[in-house]
Tab-separated table of C-alpha atoms in Angstrom:
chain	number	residue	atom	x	y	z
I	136	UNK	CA	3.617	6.637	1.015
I	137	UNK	CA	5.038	4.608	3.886
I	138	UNK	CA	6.933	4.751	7.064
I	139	UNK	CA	8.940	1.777	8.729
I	140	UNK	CA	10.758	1.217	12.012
I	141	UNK	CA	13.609	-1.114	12.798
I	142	UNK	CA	12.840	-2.873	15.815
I	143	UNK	CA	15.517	-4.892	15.502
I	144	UNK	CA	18.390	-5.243	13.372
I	145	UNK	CA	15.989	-8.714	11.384
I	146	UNK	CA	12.926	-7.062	12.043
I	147	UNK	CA	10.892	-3.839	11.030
I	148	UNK	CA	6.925	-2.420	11.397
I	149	UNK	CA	5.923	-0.920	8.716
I	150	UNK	CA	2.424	1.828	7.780
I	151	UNK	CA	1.742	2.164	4.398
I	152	UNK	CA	-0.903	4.020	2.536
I	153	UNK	CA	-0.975	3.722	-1.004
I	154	UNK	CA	-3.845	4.266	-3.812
I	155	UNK	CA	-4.937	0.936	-6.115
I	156	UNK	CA	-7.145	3.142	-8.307
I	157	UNK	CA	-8.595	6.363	-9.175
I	158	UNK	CA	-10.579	8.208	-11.892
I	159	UNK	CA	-12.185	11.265	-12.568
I	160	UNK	CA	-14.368	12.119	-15.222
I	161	UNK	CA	-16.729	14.768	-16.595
I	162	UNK	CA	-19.244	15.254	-19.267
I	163	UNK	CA	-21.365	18.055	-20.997
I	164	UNK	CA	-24.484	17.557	-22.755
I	165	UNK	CA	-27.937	18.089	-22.245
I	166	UNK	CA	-26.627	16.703	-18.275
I	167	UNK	CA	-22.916	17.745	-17.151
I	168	UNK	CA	-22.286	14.990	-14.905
I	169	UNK	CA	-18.989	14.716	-12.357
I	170	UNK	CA	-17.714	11.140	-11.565
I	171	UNK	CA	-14.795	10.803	-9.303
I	172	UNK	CA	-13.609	6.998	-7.397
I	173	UNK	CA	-10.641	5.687	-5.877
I	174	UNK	CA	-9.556	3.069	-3.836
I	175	UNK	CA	-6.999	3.992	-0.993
I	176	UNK	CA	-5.448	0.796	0.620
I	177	UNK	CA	-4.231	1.382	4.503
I	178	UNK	CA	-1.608	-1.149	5.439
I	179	UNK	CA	0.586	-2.308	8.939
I	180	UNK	CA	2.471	-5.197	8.146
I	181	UNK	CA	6.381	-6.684	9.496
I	182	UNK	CA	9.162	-7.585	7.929
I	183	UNK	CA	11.349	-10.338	8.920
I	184	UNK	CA	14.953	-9.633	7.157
I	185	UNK	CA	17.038	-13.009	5.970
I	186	UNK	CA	19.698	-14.941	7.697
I	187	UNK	CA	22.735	-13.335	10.598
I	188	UNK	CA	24.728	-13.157	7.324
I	189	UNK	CA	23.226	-10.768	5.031
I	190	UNK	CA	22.512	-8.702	7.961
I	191	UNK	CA	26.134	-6.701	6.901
I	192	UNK	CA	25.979	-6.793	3.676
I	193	UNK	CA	24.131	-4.104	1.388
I	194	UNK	CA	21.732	-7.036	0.180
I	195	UNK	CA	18.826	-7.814	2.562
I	196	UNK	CA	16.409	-10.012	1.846
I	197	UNK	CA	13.057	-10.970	3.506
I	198	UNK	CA	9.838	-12.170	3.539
I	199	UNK	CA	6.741	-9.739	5.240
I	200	UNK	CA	3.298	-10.270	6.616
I	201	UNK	CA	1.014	-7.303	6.962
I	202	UNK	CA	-2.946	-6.780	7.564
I	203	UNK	CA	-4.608	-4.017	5.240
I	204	UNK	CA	-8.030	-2.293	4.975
I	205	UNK	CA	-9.488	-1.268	1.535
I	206	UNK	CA	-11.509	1.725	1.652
I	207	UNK	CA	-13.013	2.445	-1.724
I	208	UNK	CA	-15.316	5.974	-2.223
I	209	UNK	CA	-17.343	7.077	-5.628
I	210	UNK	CA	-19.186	9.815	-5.694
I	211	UNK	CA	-21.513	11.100	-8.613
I	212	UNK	CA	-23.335	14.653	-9.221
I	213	UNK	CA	-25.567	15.255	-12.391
I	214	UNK	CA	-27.119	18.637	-13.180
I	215	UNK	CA	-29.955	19.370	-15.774
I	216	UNK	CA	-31.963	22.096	-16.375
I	217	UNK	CA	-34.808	20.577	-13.760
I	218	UNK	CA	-32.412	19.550	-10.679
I	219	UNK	CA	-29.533	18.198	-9.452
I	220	UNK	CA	-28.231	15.018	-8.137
I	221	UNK	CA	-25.973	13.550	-5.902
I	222	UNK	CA	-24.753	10.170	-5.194
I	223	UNK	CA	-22.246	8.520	-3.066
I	224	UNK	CA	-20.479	5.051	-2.487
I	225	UNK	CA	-18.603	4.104	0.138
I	226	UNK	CA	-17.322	0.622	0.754
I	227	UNK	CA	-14.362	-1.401	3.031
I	228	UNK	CA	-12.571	-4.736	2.585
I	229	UNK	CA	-10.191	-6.343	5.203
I	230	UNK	CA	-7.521	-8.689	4.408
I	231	UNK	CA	-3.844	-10.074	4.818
I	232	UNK	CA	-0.661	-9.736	2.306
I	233	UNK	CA	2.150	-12.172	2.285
I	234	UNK	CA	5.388	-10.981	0.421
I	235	UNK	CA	8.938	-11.140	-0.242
I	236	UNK	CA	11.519	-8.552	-1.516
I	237	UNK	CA	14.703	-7.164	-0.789
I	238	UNK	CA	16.079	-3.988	0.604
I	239	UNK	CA	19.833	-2.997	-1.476
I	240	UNK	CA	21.769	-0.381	1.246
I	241	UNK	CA	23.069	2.150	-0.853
I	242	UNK	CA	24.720	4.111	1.513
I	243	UNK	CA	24.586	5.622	5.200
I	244	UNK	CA	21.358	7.190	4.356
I	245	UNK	CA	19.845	5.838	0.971
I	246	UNK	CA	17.748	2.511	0.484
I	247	UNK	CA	16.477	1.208	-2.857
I	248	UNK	CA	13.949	-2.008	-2.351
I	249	UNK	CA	11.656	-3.896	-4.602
I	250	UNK	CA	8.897	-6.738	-3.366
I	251	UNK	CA	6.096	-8.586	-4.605
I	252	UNK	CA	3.335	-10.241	-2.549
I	253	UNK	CA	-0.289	-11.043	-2.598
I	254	UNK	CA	-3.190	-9.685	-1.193
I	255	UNK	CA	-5.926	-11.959	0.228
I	256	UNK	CA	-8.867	-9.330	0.568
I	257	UNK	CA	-12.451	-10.209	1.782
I	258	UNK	CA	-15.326	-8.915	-1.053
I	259	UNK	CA	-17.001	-5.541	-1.231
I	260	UNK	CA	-20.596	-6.356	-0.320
I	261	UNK	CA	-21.251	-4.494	-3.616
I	262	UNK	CA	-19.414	-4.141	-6.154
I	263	UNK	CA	-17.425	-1.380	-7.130
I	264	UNK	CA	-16.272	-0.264	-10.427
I	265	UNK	CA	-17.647	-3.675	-11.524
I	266	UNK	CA	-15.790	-5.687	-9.118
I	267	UNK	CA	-16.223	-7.184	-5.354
I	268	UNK	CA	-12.947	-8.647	-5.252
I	269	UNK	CA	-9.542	-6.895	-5.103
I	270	UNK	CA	-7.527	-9.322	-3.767
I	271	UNK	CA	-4.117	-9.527	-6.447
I	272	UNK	CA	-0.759	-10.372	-6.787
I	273	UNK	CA	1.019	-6.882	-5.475
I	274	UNK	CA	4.779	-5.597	-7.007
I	275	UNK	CA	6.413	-1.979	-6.388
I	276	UNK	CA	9.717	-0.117	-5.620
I	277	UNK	CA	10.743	1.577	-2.881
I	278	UNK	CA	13.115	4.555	-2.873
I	279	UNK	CA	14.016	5.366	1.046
I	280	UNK	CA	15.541	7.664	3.223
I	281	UNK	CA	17.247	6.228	6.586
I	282	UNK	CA	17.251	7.982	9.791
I	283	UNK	CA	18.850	7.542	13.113
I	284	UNK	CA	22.239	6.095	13.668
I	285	UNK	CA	20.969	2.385	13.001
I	286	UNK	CA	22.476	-0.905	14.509
């Protein structure tokens, strides 16, 4: 999920809040145990839109800069016959992602972009789901909605 702001015809802020991973589990046995994790990613970044000349046009291309925080939770609970238990992870990475994409207009109101970037993110101090370092090359496509009366 994201919102961005034109601050200027070349240049938008962007939020974004998407999730890198999740998983649930449960099992029954002699112990029914409850596992759930995820990793939520919390992104503000810019993007700087290409040359005067494509400004027009219904192809926009650009290159973005944003900063992100990685906020990773697990949490376990195990129940036998003599107890229960309950465990819990938290854990938070910082880090920048440097992209490029492009934005196709496809009408008043209707935006379609795709990008790909990477993430430089600083390691978990323990690891988490068997890894301390998420930083990766990022991809994904954008459906949007336009408001306002634009430029």
């Amino acid at each position: 999920f994201g919102y961005s702001r034109w601050l200027r015809e070349d240049l938008s802020l962007g939020l974004k809040v998407a999730v890198l991973e999740g998983d649930v589990s449960t099992s029954v046995g002699s112990t029914v145990a409850t596992n759930a994790q995820g990793i939520v990613a919390l992104r503000v970044g810019m993007k700087k839109y290409g040359p005067y000349s494509t400004l027009r046009t219904p192809t926009r291309p650009y290159v973005s800069l944003g900063a992100e925080a990685l906020v990773a939770s697990a949490d376990r609970t195990s129940a036998t016959v003599g107890g229960v238990s309950v465990d819990s992870q938290s854990l938070g990475a910082f880090g920048v992602v440097l992209g490029a994409g492009v934005d196709f207009l496809l009408g008043h109101r209707l935006m379609l972009g795709a990008d790909v970037g990477y993430g430089a993110v600083t390691d978990f101090d323990e690891p988490f789901a068997g890894r301390r370092n998420y930083s990766s090359v990022e991809s994904s496509v954008s459906f949007s909605w336009l408001f306002g009366k634009g430029f």
